[in-house]
CSV table of C-alpha atoms in Angstrom, one decimal:
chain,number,residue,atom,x,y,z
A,1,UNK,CA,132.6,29.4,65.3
A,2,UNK,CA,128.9,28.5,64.4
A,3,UNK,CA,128.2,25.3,64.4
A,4,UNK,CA,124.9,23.1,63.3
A,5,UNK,CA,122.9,19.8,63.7
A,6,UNK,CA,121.1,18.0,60.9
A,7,UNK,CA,120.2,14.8,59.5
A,8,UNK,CA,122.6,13.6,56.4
A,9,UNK,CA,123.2,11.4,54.1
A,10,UNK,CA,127.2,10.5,53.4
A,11,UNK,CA,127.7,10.9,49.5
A,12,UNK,CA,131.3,10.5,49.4
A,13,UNK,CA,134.6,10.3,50.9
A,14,UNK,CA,138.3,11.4,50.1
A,15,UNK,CA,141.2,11.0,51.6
A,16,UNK,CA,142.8,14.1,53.4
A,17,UNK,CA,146.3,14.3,55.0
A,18,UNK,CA,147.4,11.5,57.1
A,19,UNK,CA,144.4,10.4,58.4
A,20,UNK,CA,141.7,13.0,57.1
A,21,UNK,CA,138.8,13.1,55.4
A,22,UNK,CA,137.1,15.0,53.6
A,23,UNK,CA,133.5,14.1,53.5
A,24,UNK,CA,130.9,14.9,51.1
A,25,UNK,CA,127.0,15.1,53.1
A,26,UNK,CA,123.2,16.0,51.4
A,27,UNK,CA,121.6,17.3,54.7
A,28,UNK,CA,118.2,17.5,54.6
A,29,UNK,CA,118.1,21.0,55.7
A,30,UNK,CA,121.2,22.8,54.2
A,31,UNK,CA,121.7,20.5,51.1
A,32,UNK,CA,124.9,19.8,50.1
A,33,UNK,CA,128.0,20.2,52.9
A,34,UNK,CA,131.6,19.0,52.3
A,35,UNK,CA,133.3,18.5,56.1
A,36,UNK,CA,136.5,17.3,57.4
A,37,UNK,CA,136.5,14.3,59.3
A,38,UNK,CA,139.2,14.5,61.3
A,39,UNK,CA,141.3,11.5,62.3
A,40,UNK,CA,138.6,9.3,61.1
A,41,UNK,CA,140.9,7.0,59.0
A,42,UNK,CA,142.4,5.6,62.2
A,43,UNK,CA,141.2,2.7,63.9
A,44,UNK,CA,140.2,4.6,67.0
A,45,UNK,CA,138.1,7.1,65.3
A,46,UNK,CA,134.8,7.7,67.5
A,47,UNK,CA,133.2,8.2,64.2
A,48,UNK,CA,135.1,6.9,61.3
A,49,UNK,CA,132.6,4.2,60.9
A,50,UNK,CA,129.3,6.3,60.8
A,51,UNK,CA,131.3,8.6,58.2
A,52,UNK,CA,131.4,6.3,54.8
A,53,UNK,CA,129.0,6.5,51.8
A,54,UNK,CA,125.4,5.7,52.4
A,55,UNK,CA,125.3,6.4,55.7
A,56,UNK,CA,122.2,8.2,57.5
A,57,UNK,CA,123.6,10.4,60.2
A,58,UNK,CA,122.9,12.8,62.7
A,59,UNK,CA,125.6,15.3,62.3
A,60,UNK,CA,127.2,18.4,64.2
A,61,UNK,CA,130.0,20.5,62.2
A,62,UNK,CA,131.3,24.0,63.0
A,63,UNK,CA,131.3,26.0,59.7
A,64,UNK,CA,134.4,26.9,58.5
A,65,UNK,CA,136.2,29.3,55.8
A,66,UNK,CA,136.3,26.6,52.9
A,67,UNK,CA,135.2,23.3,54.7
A,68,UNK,CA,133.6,22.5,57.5
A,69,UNK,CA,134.6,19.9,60.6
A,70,UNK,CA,132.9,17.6,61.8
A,71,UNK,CA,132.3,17.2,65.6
A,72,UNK,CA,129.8,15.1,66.4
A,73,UNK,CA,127.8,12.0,64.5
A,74,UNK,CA,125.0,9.3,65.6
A,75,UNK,CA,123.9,6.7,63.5
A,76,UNK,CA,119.9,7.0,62.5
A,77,UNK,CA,120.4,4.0,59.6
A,78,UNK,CA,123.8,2.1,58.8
A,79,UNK,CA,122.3,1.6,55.0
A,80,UNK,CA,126.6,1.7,53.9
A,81,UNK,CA,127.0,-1.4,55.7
A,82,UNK,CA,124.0,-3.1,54.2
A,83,UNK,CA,124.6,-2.3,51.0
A,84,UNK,CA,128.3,-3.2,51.0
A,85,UNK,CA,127.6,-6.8,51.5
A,86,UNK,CA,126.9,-6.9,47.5
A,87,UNK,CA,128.9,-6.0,44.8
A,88,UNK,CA,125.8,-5.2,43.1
A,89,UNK,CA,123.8,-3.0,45.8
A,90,UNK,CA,127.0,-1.0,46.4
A,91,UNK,CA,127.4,-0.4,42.5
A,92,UNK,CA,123.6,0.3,42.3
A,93,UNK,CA,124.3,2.6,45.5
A,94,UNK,CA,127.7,4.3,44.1
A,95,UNK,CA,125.7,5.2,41.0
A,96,UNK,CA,123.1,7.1,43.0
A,97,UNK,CA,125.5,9.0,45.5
A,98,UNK,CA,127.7,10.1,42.2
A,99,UNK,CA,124.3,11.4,40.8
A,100,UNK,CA,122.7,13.4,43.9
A,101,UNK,CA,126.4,14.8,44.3
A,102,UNK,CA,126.1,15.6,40.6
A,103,UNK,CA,122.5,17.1,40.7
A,104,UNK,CA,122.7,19.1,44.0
A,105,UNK,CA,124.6,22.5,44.9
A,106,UNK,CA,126.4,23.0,48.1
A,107,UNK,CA,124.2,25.1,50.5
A,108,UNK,CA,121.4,24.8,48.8
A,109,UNK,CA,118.8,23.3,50.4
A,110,UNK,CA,117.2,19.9,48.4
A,111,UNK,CA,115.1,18.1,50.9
A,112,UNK,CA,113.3,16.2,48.0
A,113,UNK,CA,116.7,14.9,46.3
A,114,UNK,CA,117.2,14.3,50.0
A,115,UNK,CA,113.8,11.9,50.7
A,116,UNK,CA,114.7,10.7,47.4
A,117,UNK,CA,117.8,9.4,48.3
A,118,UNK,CA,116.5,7.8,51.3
A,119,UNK,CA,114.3,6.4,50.5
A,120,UNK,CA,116.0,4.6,47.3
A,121,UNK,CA,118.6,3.5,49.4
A,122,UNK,CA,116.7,2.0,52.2
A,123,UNK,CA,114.8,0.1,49.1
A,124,UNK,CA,118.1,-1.3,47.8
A,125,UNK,CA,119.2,-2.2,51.6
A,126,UNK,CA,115.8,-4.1,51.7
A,127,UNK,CA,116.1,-6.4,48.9
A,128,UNK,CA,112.7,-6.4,47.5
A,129,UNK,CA,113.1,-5.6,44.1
A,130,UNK,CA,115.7,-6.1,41.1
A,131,UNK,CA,118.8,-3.9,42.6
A,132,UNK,CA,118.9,-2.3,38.7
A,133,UNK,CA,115.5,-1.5,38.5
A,134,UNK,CA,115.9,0.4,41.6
A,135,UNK,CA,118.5,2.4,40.5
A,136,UNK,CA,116.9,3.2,37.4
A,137,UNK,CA,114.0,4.5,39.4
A,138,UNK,CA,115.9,6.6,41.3
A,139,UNK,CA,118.0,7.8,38.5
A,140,UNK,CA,114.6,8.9,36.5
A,141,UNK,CA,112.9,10.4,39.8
A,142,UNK,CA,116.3,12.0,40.5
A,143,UNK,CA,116.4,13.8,37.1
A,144,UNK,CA,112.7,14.5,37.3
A,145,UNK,CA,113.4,16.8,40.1
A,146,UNK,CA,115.9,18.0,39.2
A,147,UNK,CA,114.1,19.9,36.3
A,148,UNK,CA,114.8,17.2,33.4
A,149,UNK,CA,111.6,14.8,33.6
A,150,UNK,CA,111.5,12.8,30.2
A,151,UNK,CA,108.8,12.3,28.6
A,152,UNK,CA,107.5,8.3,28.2
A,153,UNK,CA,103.6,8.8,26.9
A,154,UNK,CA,103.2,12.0,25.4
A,155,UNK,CA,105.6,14.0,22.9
A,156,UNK,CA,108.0,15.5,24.7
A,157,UNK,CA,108.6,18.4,21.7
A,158,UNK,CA,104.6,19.0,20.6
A,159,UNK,CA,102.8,17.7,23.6
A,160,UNK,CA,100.8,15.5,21.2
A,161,UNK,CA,99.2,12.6,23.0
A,162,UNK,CA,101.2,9.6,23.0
A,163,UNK,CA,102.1,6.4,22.9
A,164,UNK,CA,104.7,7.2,20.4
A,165,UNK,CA,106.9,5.0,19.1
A,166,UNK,CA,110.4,6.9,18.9
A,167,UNK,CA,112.7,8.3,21.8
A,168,UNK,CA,114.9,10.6,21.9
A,169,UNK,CA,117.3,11.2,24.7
A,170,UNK,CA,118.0,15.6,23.4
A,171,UNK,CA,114.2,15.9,22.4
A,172,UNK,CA,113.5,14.9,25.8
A,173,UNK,CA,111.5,11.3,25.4
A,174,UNK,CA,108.8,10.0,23.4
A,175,UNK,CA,108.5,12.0,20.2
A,176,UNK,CA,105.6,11.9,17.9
A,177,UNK,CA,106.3,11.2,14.1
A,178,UNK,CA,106.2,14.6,12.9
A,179,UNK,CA,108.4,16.0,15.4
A,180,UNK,CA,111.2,12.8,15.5
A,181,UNK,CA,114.4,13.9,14.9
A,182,UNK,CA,116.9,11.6,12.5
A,183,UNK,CA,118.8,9.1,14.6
A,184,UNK,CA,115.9,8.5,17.7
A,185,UNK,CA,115.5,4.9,19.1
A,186,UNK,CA,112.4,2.8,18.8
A,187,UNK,CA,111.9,1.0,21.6
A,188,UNK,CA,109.3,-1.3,22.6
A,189,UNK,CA,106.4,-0.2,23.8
A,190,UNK,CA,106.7,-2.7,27.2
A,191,UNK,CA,110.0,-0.9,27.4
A,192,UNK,CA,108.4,2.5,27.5
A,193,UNK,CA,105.9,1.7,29.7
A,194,UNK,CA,108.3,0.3,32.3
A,195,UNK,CA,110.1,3.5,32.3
A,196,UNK,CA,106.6,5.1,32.8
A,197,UNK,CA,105.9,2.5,35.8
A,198,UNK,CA,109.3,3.6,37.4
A,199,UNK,CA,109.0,6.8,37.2
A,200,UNK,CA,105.5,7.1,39.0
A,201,UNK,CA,106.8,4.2,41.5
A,202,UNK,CA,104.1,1.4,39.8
A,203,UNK,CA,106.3,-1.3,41.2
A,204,UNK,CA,103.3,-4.0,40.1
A,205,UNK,CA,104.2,-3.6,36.4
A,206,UNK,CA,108.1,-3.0,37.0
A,207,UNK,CA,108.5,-6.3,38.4
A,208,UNK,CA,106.7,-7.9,36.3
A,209,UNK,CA,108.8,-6.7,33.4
A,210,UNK,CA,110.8,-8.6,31.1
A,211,UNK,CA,114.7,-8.6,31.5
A,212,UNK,CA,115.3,-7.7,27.9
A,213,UNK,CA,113.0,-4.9,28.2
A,214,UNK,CA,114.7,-3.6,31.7
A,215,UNK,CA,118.2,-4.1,29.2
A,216,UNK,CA,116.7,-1.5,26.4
A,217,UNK,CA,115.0,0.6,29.2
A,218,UNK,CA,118.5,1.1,31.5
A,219,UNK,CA,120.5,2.0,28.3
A,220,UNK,CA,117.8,5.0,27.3
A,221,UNK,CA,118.1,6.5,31.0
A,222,UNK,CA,121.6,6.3,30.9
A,223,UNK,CA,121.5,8.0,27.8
A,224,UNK,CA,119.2,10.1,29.0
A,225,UNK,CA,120.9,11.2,32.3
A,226,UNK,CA,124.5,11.4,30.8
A,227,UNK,CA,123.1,13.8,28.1
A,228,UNK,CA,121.9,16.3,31.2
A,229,UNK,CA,124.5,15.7,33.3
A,230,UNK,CA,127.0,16.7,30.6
A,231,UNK,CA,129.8,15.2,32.0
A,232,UNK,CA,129.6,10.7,32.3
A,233,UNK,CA,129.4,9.5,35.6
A,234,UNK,CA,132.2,6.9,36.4
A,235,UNK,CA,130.5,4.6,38.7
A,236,UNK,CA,128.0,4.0,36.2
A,237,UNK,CA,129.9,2.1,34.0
A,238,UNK,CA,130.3,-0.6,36.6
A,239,UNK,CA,126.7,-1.8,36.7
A,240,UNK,CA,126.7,-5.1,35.4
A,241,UNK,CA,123.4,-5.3,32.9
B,1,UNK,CA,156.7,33.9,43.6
B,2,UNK,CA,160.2,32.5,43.9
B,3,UNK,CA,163.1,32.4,40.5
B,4,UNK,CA,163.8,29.7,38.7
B,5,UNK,CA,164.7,26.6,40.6
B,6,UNK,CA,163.4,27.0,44.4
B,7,UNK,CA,160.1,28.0,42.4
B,8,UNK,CA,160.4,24.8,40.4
B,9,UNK,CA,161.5,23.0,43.3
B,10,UNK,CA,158.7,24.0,45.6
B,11,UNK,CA,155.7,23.0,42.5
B,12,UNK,CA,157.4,20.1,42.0
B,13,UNK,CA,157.4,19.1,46.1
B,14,UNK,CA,154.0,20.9,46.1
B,15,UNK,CA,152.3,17.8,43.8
B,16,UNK,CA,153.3,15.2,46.4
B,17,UNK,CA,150.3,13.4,48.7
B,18,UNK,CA,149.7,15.7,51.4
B,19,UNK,CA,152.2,18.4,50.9
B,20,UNK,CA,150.9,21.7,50.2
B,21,UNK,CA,151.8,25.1,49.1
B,22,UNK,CA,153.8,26.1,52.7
B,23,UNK,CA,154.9,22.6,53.3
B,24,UNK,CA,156.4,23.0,50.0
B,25,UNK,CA,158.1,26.2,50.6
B,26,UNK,CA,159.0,25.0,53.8
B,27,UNK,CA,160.9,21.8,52.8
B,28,UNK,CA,162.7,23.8,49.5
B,29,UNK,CA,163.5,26.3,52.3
B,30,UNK,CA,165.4,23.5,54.3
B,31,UNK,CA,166.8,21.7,51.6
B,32,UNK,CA,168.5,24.9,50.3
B,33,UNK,CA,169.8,25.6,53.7
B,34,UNK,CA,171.0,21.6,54.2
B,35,UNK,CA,174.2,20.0,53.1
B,36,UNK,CA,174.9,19.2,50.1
B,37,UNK,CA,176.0,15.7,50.8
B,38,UNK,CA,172.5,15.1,52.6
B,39,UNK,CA,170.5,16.6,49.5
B,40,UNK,CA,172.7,14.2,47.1
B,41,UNK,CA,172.2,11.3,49.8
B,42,UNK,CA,168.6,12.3,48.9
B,43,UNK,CA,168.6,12.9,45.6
B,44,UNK,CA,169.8,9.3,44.7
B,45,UNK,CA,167.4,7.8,47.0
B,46,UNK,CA,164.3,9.1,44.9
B,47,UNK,CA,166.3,8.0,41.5
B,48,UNK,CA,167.4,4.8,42.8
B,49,UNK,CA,163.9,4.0,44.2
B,50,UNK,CA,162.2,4.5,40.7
B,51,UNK,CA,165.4,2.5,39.2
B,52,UNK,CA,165.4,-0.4,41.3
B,53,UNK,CA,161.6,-1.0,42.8
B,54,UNK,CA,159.1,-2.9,41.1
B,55,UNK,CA,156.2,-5.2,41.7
B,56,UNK,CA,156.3,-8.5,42.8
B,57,UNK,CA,156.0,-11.1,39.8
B,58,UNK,CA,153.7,-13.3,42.1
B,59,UNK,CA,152.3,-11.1,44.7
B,60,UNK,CA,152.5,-7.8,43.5
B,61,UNK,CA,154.5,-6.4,46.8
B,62,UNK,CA,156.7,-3.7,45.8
B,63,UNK,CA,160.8,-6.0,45.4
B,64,UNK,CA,163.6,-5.1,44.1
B,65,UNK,CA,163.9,-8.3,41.9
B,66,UNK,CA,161.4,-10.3,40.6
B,67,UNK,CA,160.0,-11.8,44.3
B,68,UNK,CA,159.7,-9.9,47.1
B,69,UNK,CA,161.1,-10.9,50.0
B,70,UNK,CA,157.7,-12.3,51.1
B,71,UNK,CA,157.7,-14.5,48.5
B,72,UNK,CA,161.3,-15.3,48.2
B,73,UNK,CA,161.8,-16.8,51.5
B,74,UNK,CA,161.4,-20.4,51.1
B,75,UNK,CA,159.9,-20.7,55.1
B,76,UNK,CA,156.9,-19.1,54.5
B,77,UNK,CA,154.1,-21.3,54.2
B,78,UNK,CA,152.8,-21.5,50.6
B,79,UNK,CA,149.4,-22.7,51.3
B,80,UNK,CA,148.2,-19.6,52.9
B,81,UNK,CA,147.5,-16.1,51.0
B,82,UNK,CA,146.4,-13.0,53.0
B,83,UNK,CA,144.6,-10.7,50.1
B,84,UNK,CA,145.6,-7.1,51.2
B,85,UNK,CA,144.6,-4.0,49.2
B,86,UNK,CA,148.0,-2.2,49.2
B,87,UNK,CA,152.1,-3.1,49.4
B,88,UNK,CA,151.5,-0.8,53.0
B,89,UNK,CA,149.0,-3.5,54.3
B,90,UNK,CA,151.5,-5.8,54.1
B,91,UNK,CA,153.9,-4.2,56.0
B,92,UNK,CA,151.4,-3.9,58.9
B,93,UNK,CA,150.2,-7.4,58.9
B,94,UNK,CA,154.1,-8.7,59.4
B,95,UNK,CA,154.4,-6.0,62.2
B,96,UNK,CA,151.9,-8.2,64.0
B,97,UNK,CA,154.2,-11.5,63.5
B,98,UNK,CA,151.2,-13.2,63.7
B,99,UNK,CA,151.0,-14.7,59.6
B,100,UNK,CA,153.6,-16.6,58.0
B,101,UNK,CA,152.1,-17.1,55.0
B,102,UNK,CA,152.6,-15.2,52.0
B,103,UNK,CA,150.2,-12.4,50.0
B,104,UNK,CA,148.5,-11.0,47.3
B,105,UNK,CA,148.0,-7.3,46.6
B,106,UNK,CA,145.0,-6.8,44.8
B,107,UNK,CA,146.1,-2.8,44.2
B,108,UNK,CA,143.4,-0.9,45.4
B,109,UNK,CA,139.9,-1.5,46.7
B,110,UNK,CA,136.3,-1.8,44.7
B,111,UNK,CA,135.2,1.9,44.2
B,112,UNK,CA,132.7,2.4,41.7
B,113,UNK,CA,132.3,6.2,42.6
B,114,UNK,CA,136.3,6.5,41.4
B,115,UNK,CA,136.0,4.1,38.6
B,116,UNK,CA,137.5,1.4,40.4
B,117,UNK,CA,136.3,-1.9,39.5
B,118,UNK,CA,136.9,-5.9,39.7
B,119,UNK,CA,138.7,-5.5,36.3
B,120,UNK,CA,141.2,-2.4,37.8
B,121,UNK,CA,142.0,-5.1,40.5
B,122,UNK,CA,144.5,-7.9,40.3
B,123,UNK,CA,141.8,-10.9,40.6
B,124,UNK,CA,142.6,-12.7,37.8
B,125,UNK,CA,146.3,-13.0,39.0
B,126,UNK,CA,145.0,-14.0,42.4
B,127,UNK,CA,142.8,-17.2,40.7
B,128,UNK,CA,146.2,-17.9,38.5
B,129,UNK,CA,148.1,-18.5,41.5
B,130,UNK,CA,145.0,-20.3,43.5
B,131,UNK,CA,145.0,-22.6,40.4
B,132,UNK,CA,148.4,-24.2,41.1
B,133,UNK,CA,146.2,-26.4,44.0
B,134,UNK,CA,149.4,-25.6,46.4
B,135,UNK,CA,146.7,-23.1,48.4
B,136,UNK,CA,144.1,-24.6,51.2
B,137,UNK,CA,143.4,-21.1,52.8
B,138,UNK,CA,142.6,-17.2,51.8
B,139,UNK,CA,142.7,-14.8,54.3
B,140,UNK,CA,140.7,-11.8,52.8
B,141,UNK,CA,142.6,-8.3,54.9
B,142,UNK,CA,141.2,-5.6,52.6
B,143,UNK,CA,140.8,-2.2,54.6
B,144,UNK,CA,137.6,-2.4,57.4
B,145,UNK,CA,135.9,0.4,55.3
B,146,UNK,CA,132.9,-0.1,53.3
B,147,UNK,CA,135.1,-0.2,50.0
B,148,UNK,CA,136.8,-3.2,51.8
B,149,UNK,CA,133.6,-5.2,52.9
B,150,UNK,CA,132.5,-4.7,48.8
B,151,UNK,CA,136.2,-5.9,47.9
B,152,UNK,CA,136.0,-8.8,50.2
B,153,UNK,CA,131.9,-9.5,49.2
B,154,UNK,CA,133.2,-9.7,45.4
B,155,UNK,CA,136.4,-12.2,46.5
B,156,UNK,CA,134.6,-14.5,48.6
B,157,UNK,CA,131.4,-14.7,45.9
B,158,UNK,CA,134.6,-15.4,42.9
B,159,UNK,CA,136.2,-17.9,45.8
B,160,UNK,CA,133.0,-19.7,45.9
B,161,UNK,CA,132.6,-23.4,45.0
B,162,UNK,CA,136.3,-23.5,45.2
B,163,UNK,CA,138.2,-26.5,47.8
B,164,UNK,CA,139.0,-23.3,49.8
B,165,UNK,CA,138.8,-22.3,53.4
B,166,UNK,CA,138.0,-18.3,53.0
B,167,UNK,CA,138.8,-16.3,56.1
B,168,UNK,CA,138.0,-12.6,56.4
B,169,UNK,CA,139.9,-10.4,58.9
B,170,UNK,CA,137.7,-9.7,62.2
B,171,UNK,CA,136.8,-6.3,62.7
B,172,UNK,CA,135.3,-4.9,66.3
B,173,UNK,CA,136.6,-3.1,69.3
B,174,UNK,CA,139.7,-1.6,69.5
B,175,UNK,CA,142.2,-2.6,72.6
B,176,UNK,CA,142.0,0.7,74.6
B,177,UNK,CA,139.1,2.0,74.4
B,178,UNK,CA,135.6,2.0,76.2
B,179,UNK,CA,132.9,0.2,74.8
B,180,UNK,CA,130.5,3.2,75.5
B,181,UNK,CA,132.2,4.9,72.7
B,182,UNK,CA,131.9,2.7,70.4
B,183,UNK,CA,129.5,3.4,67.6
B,184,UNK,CA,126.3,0.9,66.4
B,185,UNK,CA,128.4,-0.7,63.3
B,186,UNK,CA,131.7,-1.5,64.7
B,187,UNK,CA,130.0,-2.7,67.9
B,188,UNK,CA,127.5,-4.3,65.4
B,189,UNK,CA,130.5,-6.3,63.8
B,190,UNK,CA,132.2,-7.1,67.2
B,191,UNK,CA,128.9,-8.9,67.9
B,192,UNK,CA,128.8,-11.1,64.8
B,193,UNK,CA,132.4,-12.1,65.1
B,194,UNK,CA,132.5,-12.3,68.5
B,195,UNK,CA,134.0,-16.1,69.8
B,196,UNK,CA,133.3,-18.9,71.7
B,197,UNK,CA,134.8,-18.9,75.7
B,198,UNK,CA,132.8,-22.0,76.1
B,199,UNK,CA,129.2,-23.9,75.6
């Protein structure tokens, strides 16, 4: 049986047999893997613990016909454990595993949803900044990658320079006044340019923003990212805005 | 593709946890071959269990009248609650002998990535009960998973400000094993709650 090592980041979990299971990774070489953990429900699994969401392993797994197995883990960052301590980091970090596991293939390799990923989730596990904001910075930079960058400045159907005053989650963003399709949302222009700041990772003006304006801005990219995404994602309903 | 009833009976054993397709087969296989008195014996089992099992009115434990048999025994001590995620948990816990207080099942565990949250969970029965005054302690036993640690993070911030004493189980080492083996976050937790031998 082959078998390989790489770093990964534990997505999700589901329960498998009598004390199986199945565990969803993004490795940063192979993208996205789904493993059996074997016996890791029971008290004295070796690796149980390093096995739950939001985990940073190291991880060994011999490939398999449908699944792999795991073998082997180390621990490079325990973020899970951090992150459970708070209803709202957890939430914040359920909604960003459910998206990644949403926006990545298995076995194809996504080393900058990977980074991405990290690196969100080390930033939530660190406190600094507004848990939601976070997210929604993720969520946009996540999408952005993923081939589905909205548009905050410019119009995102014409290309004529912005600011523009409507949005619209199928045109793609900001729309210019010729080009705005019946039904798109006007929001603020701080609100706009918060979603601007968080997508280009200008933490100055995002946390400076004004809570009504992170409201209006969260509800556009969860507009926008259910509309790509097709299908809604469940955990985000949870976040408390 | 089996006829008629074995192929019925094997899809219908087939959608149980943790069966699948040849387990299926297999136990259609041995109930066709059993005695009829031991596949009626088991027959009225499954019928009776869905007839006569229900939840607890107060603690949500699975009873077959309106208390469980937790709840119903007048010894227990009323002013303790162990907060458990599932009817199993309790069944564990009283394996240990060590509680003698009663519990809540809160039904499941905070799991935003299955939908699962505060509002899916029985919290607002748990704050009903706590409001009677008769309670002085809750001892939070939801699963040593990162699921549980959110579940217990969400009860003890709701518990908050109340005249409560909040436990949480301990988590750490296992009796058994070596401590080489143990990985960086149980080990982590077996540090935090580790106790006092003396000063």
């Amino acid at each position: 049986m082959p078998t390989y090592r790489d770093e990964a980041i534990v997505l999700r979990t589901q329960k498998l047999g009598e004390s199986d299971r199945i565990i969803t990774l993004l490795t940063r070489r192979l993208g996205k893997v789904r493993a059996v953990g074997r016996g890791v429900r029971k008290t004295k699994s070796k690796f149980g613990a390093r096995l739950e969401p939001a985990m940073v392993i190291d991880v060994q797994c011999y490939e398999g016909r449908s699944l792999d197995t795991v073998t082997q883990t180390e621990s490079i960052d325990p973020l899970g454990d951090r992150l459970a301590r708070g209803i709202e980091t957890w939430t914040a970090a359920s909604v960003m595993l459910e998206t990644c596991d949403r926006l990545t293939e298995e076995r194809e390799p996504a080393l900058q949803q990977f980074l991405l990923l990290r690196g969100a989730l080390t930033s939530l596990a660190g406190a600094v900044h507004d848990p939601n904001l976070v997210l929604d910075a993720y969520l946009l930079r996540a999408m952005a990658i993923a081939g589905y960058a909205p548009s905050f400045h410019d119009c995102a159907k014409c290309g004529a320079p912005g600011p523009h005053l409507a949005f619209n989650v199928v045109g793609g963003g900001s729309v210019c006044p010729l080009c705005r399709p019946p039904g798109s949302a006007a929001p603020a222009r701080e609100t706009l340019g918060l979603l601007s700041a968080l997508l280009t990772g200008d933490w100055v003006i995002a946390d400076a923003s004004d809570p009504r304006h992170r409201r209006e801005g969260a509800g556009l990219v969860a507009a926008f990212l259910q509309w790509h995404l097709e299908r809604g994602l469940r955990s985000l309903r949870m976040v408390e805005r | 593709m089996y006829e008629g009833a074995v192929q019925d009976l094997i899809d219908e054993l087939g959608r149980l946890p943790g069966v699948g397709p040849k387990g299926a087969q297999r136990i259609a296989f041995h109930l066709l071959q059993a005695d009829p008195q031991d596949v009626e014996r088991l027959s009225d089992v499954l019928l009776a269990v869905k007839e006569k099992v229900r939840y607890c009115e107060r603690c949500f434990n699975v009873a077959e009248s309106q208390l469980c048999r937790v709840c119903a025994d007048q010894r227990r001590d009323q002013s303790a609650i162990c907060v458990v995620e599932e009817p199993k948990d309790v069944v564990a816990i009283e394996r240990t002998r060590e509680f003698r207080g009663t519990y809540h099942v809160l039904g499941g565990a905070i799991s935003p990535i299955d939908g699962i949250g505060p509002g899916d969970l029985r919290f607002t029965e748990l704050m009903t009960r706590l409001a009677s005054g008769e309670v002085t302690e809750v001892i939070i036993a939801t699963d040593p998973n990162l699921e549980g640690e959110a579940t217990a993070a969400y009860l003890s911030r709701f518990l908050k400000g109340m005249d409560l004493k909040v436990t949480r189980l301990a988590s750490g080492l296992p009796v058994g094993g070596d401590l080489e083996y143990a990985d960086e976050v149980t080990l982590g937790r077996a540090f935090e709650g580790r106790t006092l031998v003396h000063v």
